[in-house]
């Protein structure tokens, strides 16, 4: 029997009557047709599902839009502002303060104290709170019930968090979103740009905020656990420095508001970078003045002189003066208080232009650590003794010059010292 006789050759007609087609190729063709049909069915089904999903999403957005418009009519708020609020908070307004407190299982009085501590105005019995507000109340109250925080401490947590994030949010809106929401094309309004922009930025900024907070929390915890004893955790010995722009009040009368704002921002940015880079901590900025602290007197001295040198090399900046004091400091809610802080402020007010004044305690500390000699005579004696022994003379980073005693308001008579770099 030849190959053609088996029906598998090219000479026999296919069983489905198509010339030149074999049974095997017909079977393959039929299977392919079935597969294509099933694929088309699945695609059509998926298309219908997707279309249904799009219709459902569109309907949900439409329903939400209707609810927002209704809420806006009821409250008198701008509809776009309400949509942005819902986008940022991730929830709609559902509760009055009384309802939120009851849902969270706390008293209205405590809920009001938390709300005010976070920096928000009383809202009466307006339906303006969300599930997120209820959850926040439950968490704070739960920490108190578990004994992890006292009620007073929970209020402090709310206040410190509210104050810090309020400033951050204002800065982001004023300096960040305002520039980015400029309409990219003629005819577009800022409102048409703001919503999608916030929608894109929100998750990224939220994750970055949590990352930075964790980093800062780790650094602060490290400083606390290294304290010598429990008492030092709250009342610590620190070097506190104030840096103040000279003649700032006159500048405010002479410069345009935008120029003045740029100058202040440049000063604060430069100061923050220098303080952080040298190992200090920027406590706060006050426009023309910055307050910083450092555990080490030498670090505080280096920061002060770097600030003076950096600002002196910038022709757009006015002169700078710095005052530093060393001693016990009380820390609360990220700020510092006490006589040491007040003394540093007073020293700044009497410091010469482009100079650093320090108090006697700071001078003693920087001498004790070997960063500065007690006097030029002492430095000469130490150098002579080292030379006699065939050793290297001590290397000092700074020098101290005693100044005339001054009566300082509220602090009595102090003897300031002029701090400068040592040439050799």
XYZ file of C-alpha atoms in Angstrom:
424
model
C 0.000 0.000 0.000
C 1.322 3.331 -1.024
C 1.152 6.494 1.075
C -1.674 7.838 -1.104
C -3.711 4.693 -0.431
C -3.745 5.463 3.335
C -5.664 8.679 2.765
C -2.888 10.747 4.349
C -1.300 11.757 1.076
C -2.130 14.729 -1.057
C -4.085 12.773 -3.604
C -7.206 11.919 -1.528
C -9.983 14.438 -0.929
C -10.646 15.515 2.671
C -13.592 14.040 4.490
C -15.358 17.419 4.768
C -15.447 17.701 1.006
C -12.858 20.497 0.723
C -10.293 19.677 -1.973
C -6.691 19.406 -0.855
C -7.593 19.197 2.888
C -6.783 16.141 4.988
C -8.706 14.827 7.972
C -5.915 15.950 10.270
C -5.871 19.487 8.935
C -9.656 19.660 9.121
C -9.542 18.648 12.776
C -6.900 21.278 13.477
C -8.973 23.902 11.687
C -12.100 22.997 13.628
C -10.213 23.168 16.929
C -8.814 26.568 16.000
C -12.290 27.827 15.111
C -13.619 26.643 18.471
C -10.730 28.299 20.265
C -11.292 31.582 18.431
C -14.978 31.422 19.189
C -14.307 30.856 22.884
C -11.812 33.713 22.866
C -14.326 36.021 21.252
C -16.923 34.984 23.811
C -14.515 35.685 26.689
C -13.471 39.035 25.207
C -17.089 40.018 24.641
C -17.934 39.015 28.208
C -14.971 40.956 29.563
C -15.949 43.970 27.458
C -19.443 43.792 28.874
C -18.039 43.471 32.424
C -15.670 46.396 31.892
C -18.435 48.478 30.407
C -20.674 47.596 33.323
C -17.859 48.502 35.708
C -17.362 51.820 33.971
C -21.064 52.509 34.150
C -21.065 51.549 37.853
C -18.039 53.763 38.568
C -19.555 56.602 36.621
C -22.825 56.138 38.467
C -20.987 56.099 41.803
C -19.117 59.255 40.901
C -22.335 60.808 39.775
C -24.086 59.842 42.998
C -21.155 61.183 45.035
C -21.214 64.384 43.028
C -24.923 64.768 43.706
C -24.332 64.226 47.431
C -21.486 66.744 47.441
C -23.653 69.322 45.685
C -26.418 68.704 48.202
C -23.989 69.081 51.105
C -22.591 72.245 49.547
C -26.069 73.715 49.242
C -26.812 72.783 52.846
C -23.549 74.055 54.348
C -22.858 76.930 51.970
C -19.402 75.528 51.144
C -17.841 75.516 47.690
C -18.577 72.191 45.884
C -14.969 71.843 44.683
C -13.679 72.429 48.204
C -15.953 69.648 49.443
C -14.795 67.272 46.682
C -11.162 68.000 47.571
C -11.928 67.438 51.245
C -13.479 64.049 50.499
C -10.559 63.112 48.270
C -7.997 64.012 50.950
C -9.882 62.573 53.920
C -11.070 59.532 52.000
C -14.548 59.787 53.491
C -17.727 61.811 53.310
C -19.183 64.029 56.004
C -21.513 61.931 58.116
C -21.423 62.974 61.777
C -22.086 65.914 64.006
C -19.584 66.292 66.885
C -22.087 64.662 69.248
C -22.635 61.713 66.904
C -18.886 61.287 66.336
C -18.180 61.284 70.062
C -20.945 58.761 70.728
C -19.740 56.518 67.897
C -16.163 56.678 69.230
C -17.316 55.932 72.758
C -15.955 59.139 74.316
C -17.554 62.117 75.984
C -18.376 65.182 73.929
C -16.188 67.215 76.273
C -13.126 65.044 75.626
C -13.820 64.952 71.891
C -14.023 68.760 71.869
C -10.710 69.042 73.744
C -9.024 66.741 71.216
C -10.546 68.672 68.322
C -9.395 72.057 69.639
C -5.948 70.686 70.524
C -5.497 69.646 66.905
C -6.138 73.266 65.950
C -9.679 73.160 64.581
C -12.448 75.632 65.326
C -15.700 74.666 67.034
C -18.290 73.591 64.485
C -21.394 73.501 66.669
C -23.616 70.633 65.608
C -22.860 70.784 61.898
C -22.601 67.426 60.140
C -18.940 67.896 59.163
C -17.066 64.890 60.598
C -16.142 61.611 58.922
C -15.294 58.019 59.798
C -11.634 59.108 59.948
C -12.476 61.564 62.745
C -14.283 58.846 64.668
C -11.323 56.484 64.254
C -8.886 59.142 65.494
C -10.991 59.715 68.595
C -11.136 55.972 69.266
C -7.366 55.655 68.950
C -6.551 58.506 71.317
C -9.170 57.406 73.820
C -7.934 53.815 73.547
C -4.384 54.872 74.419
C -5.732 56.587 77.528
C -7.928 53.619 78.512
C -4.991 51.232 78.067
C -2.893 53.347 80.405
C -0.271 54.083 77.730
C -1.016 57.814 77.872
C -2.636 60.016 80.470
C -5.448 62.222 79.263
C -3.181 65.280 79.532
C -0.503 63.526 77.463
C -3.049 62.551 74.814
C -4.096 66.196 74.567
C -0.418 67.139 74.141
C -0.032 64.554 71.377
C -3.034 66.038 69.582
C -1.758 69.592 70.043
C 1.833 68.959 68.966
C 0.746 66.938 65.946
C -1.844 69.519 64.956
C 0.532 72.472 65.241
C 3.316 70.763 63.310
C 1.166 69.441 60.491
C -0.803 72.698 60.227
C 2.373 74.562 59.383
C 3.423 71.829 56.961
C 0.054 71.883 55.196
C 0.082 75.682 54.907
C 3.583 75.599 53.463
C 2.668 72.927 50.922
C -0.367 74.849 49.747
C 1.348 78.261 49.658
C 4.665 77.248 48.147
C 4.015 73.946 46.419
C 0.523 73.424 45.137
C 0.046 77.088 44.285
C 2.855 76.962 41.738
C 1.920 73.559 40.350
C -1.726 74.423 39.846
C -1.052 77.254 37.427
C -3.292 76.437 34.431
C -1.076 74.713 31.825
C -3.222 75.850 28.915
C -5.157 79.040 28.173
C -8.793 78.741 29.096
C -8.254 76.183 31.857
C -9.123 77.231 35.369
C -7.051 76.395 38.435
C -9.967 74.404 39.811
C -9.823 72.106 36.767
C -6.178 71.343 37.526
C -6.229 71.092 41.317
C -8.332 67.950 41.806
C -6.391 65.556 39.533
C -3.112 66.993 40.810
C -4.020 66.371 44.445
C -5.277 62.904 43.483
C -1.837 62.051 42.066
C 0.273 63.684 44.784
C -1.657 62.627 47.877
C -0.440 59.004 48.252
C 3.170 59.932 47.498
C 3.255 62.843 49.951
C 1.529 60.743 52.611
C 4.131 57.974 52.383
C 6.985 60.479 52.416
C 5.537 62.214 55.477
C 5.353 58.933 57.391
C 8.933 58.072 56.355
C 10.343 61.401 57.560
C 8.348 61.196 60.804
C 9.737 57.730 61.533
C 13.268 58.965 60.827
C 12.836 61.940 63.140
C 11.243 59.763 65.813
C 14.185 57.354 65.666
C 16.666 60.228 66.016
C 14.790 61.796 68.928
C 14.447 58.450 70.698
C 18.170 57.874 70.308
C 18.945 61.207 71.953
C 16.640 60.457 74.885
C 17.911 56.956 75.676
C 21.490 58.245 75.708
C 20.635 60.660 78.524
C 22.635 60.123 81.721
C 19.554 59.638 83.910
C 15.766 59.847 83.829
C 15.768 63.456 84.994
C 18.019 64.471 82.100
C 15.487 63.102 79.621
C 13.308 66.147 80.272
C 15.719 68.726 81.706
C 18.884 68.381 79.643
C 22.129 70.319 79.427
C 22.301 71.755 75.943
C 23.932 74.519 73.976
C 21.208 76.823 72.661
C 21.861 79.332 69.897
C 19.889 82.175 68.345
C 20.862 83.572 64.935
C 19.290 86.918 64.046
C 19.330 89.002 60.858
C 20.455 92.558 61.610
C 18.180 95.420 60.557
C 15.316 93.190 59.447
C 12.662 95.710 60.499
C 14.180 98.324 58.198
C 14.235 95.781 55.383
C 10.503 95.166 55.748
C 9.857 98.844 54.994
C 12.230 98.939 52.050
C 11.641 95.654 50.216
C 8.686 94.372 48.270
C 6.726 91.596 49.947
C 7.818 88.980 47.404
C 11.490 89.932 47.767
C 11.203 89.859 51.539
C 9.599 86.437 51.423
C 12.399 85.111 49.204
C 15.036 86.513 51.566
C 13.426 84.913 54.622
C 13.041 81.586 52.818
C 16.694 81.658 51.711
C 17.835 82.460 55.260
C 15.723 79.719 56.835
C 16.787 77.159 54.220
C 20.488 77.960 54.606
C 20.262 77.901 58.395
C 18.315 74.620 58.442
C 20.815 72.922 56.129
C 23.841 74.105 58.118
C 22.340 73.153 61.486
C 21.374 69.680 60.282
C 24.655 69.029 58.466
C 26.749 69.867 61.554
C 24.710 67.691 63.910
C 22.497 70.291 65.588
C 18.716 70.481 65.766
C 16.679 73.328 64.355
C 14.081 74.062 67.016
C 12.107 76.747 65.180
C 12.306 79.655 62.774
C 10.868 83.092 63.467
C 11.226 84.824 60.122
C 14.387 86.837 60.771
C 15.602 84.541 63.541
C 16.352 80.850 64.000
C 16.694 78.893 67.223
C 18.844 75.779 67.299
C 20.243 73.417 69.923
C 23.112 70.962 70.185
C 24.251 68.448 72.769
C 27.874 69.415 72.198
C 29.195 72.959 72.728
C 31.745 72.536 69.952
C 28.996 71.627 67.494
C 26.991 74.711 68.483
C 30.070 76.922 68.045
C 30.825 75.470 64.604
C 27.228 76.030 63.479
C 27.289 79.660 64.646
C 30.523 80.504 62.849
C 29.451 78.675 59.695
C 26.245 80.697 59.649
C 28.186 83.960 59.968
C 30.648 82.951 57.230
C 27.984 81.707 54.829
C 25.772 84.774 55.163
C 28.769 87.118 54.831
C 29.539 85.575 51.432
C 26.010 86.276 50.169
C 25.621 89.879 49.026
C 21.835 89.655 49.154
C 21.845 88.851 52.882
C 22.086 91.397 55.721
C 24.573 90.957 58.551
C 23.990 88.220 61.103
C 24.593 88.008 64.829
C 24.509 84.918 67.037
C 24.180 84.352 70.785
C 24.819 80.990 72.487
C 24.310 79.852 76.078
C 24.967 76.496 77.719
C 23.015 74.963 80.560
C 19.899 73.121 81.671
C 17.037 73.342 79.208
C 13.468 72.125 79.535
C 12.054 70.546 76.382
C 8.336 70.468 75.675
C 6.504 69.624 72.450
C 9.672 70.041 70.407
C 10.438 73.481 71.855
C 12.988 74.535 74.489
C 12.450 76.723 77.541
C 14.306 78.079 80.525
C 16.906 80.585 81.661
C 19.496 79.212 79.228
C 17.215 79.933 76.275
C 16.422 83.438 77.545
C 20.123 84.171 78.039
C 20.971 83.055 74.500
C 18.280 85.408 73.179
C 19.630 88.350 75.217
C 23.196 87.672 74.055
C 21.994 87.769 70.448
C 20.431 91.194 70.961
C 23.750 92.689 72.194
C 26.100 90.822 69.856
C 28.083 92.892 67.299
C 27.318 92.443 63.603
C 28.721 89.246 62.080
C 29.879 88.054 65.498
C 29.092 85.349 68.055
C 28.638 86.039 71.782
C 28.539 83.203 74.319
C 27.934 83.064 78.068
C 30.394 82.049 80.766
C 29.013 78.513 81.091
C 29.484 77.959 77.368
C 33.049 79.306 77.584
C 33.817 76.899 80.426
C 32.342 73.937 78.541
C 34.212 74.617 75.312
C 37.422 75.016 77.313
C 36.809 71.785 79.219
C 36.398 69.808 75.985
C 39.640 71.224 74.584
C 38.015 73.085 71.705
C 39.331 76.439 72.968
C 42.083 77.515 75.383
C 41.185 79.186 78.669
C 43.288 82.159 77.545
C 46.041 83.016 75.112
C 48.552 82.789 77.962
C 47.355 79.274 78.763
C 47.628 78.325 75.089
C 51.216 79.633 74.950
C 52.147 77.709 78.095
C 50.645 74.497 76.729
C 52.510 74.931 73.436
C 55.830 75.559 75.249
C 55.342 72.522 77.474
C 54.555 70.315 74.477
C 57.625 71.576 72.605
C 59.836 70.892 75.628
C 58.571 67.323 75.774
C 58.948 66.908 72.017
C 55.220 66.541 71.513
C 52.723 68.185 69.213
C 51.132 71.287 70.758
C 47.379 71.136 71.407
C 45.218 72.165 68.456
C 42.357 74.476 69.308
C 39.422 75.102 66.960
C 38.153 78.285 68.593
C 39.312 81.236 70.622
C 37.478 83.172 73.335
C 37.837 86.847 74.135
C 36.247 88.198 77.344
C 34.003 91.213 76.897
C 32.830 93.881 79.331
C 30.244 92.747 81.839
C 26.731 93.739 80.869
C 23.469 94.086 82.751
C 20.932 91.948 80.898
C 17.259 92.614 81.437
C 15.689 89.949 83.633
C 18.949 88.033 84.079
C 21.208 90.379 86.021
C 24.868 90.982 85.134
C 26.535 88.606 82.677
C 30.041 88.428 81.266
C 29.822 87.582 77.571
C 32.672 86.129 75.544
C 33.394 86.760 71.875
C 33.780 83.463 70.013
C 35.869 83.241 66.846
C 37.936 80.768 64.872
C 41.505 80.200 65.864
C 43.962 80.810 63.062
C 46.434 78.203 64.237
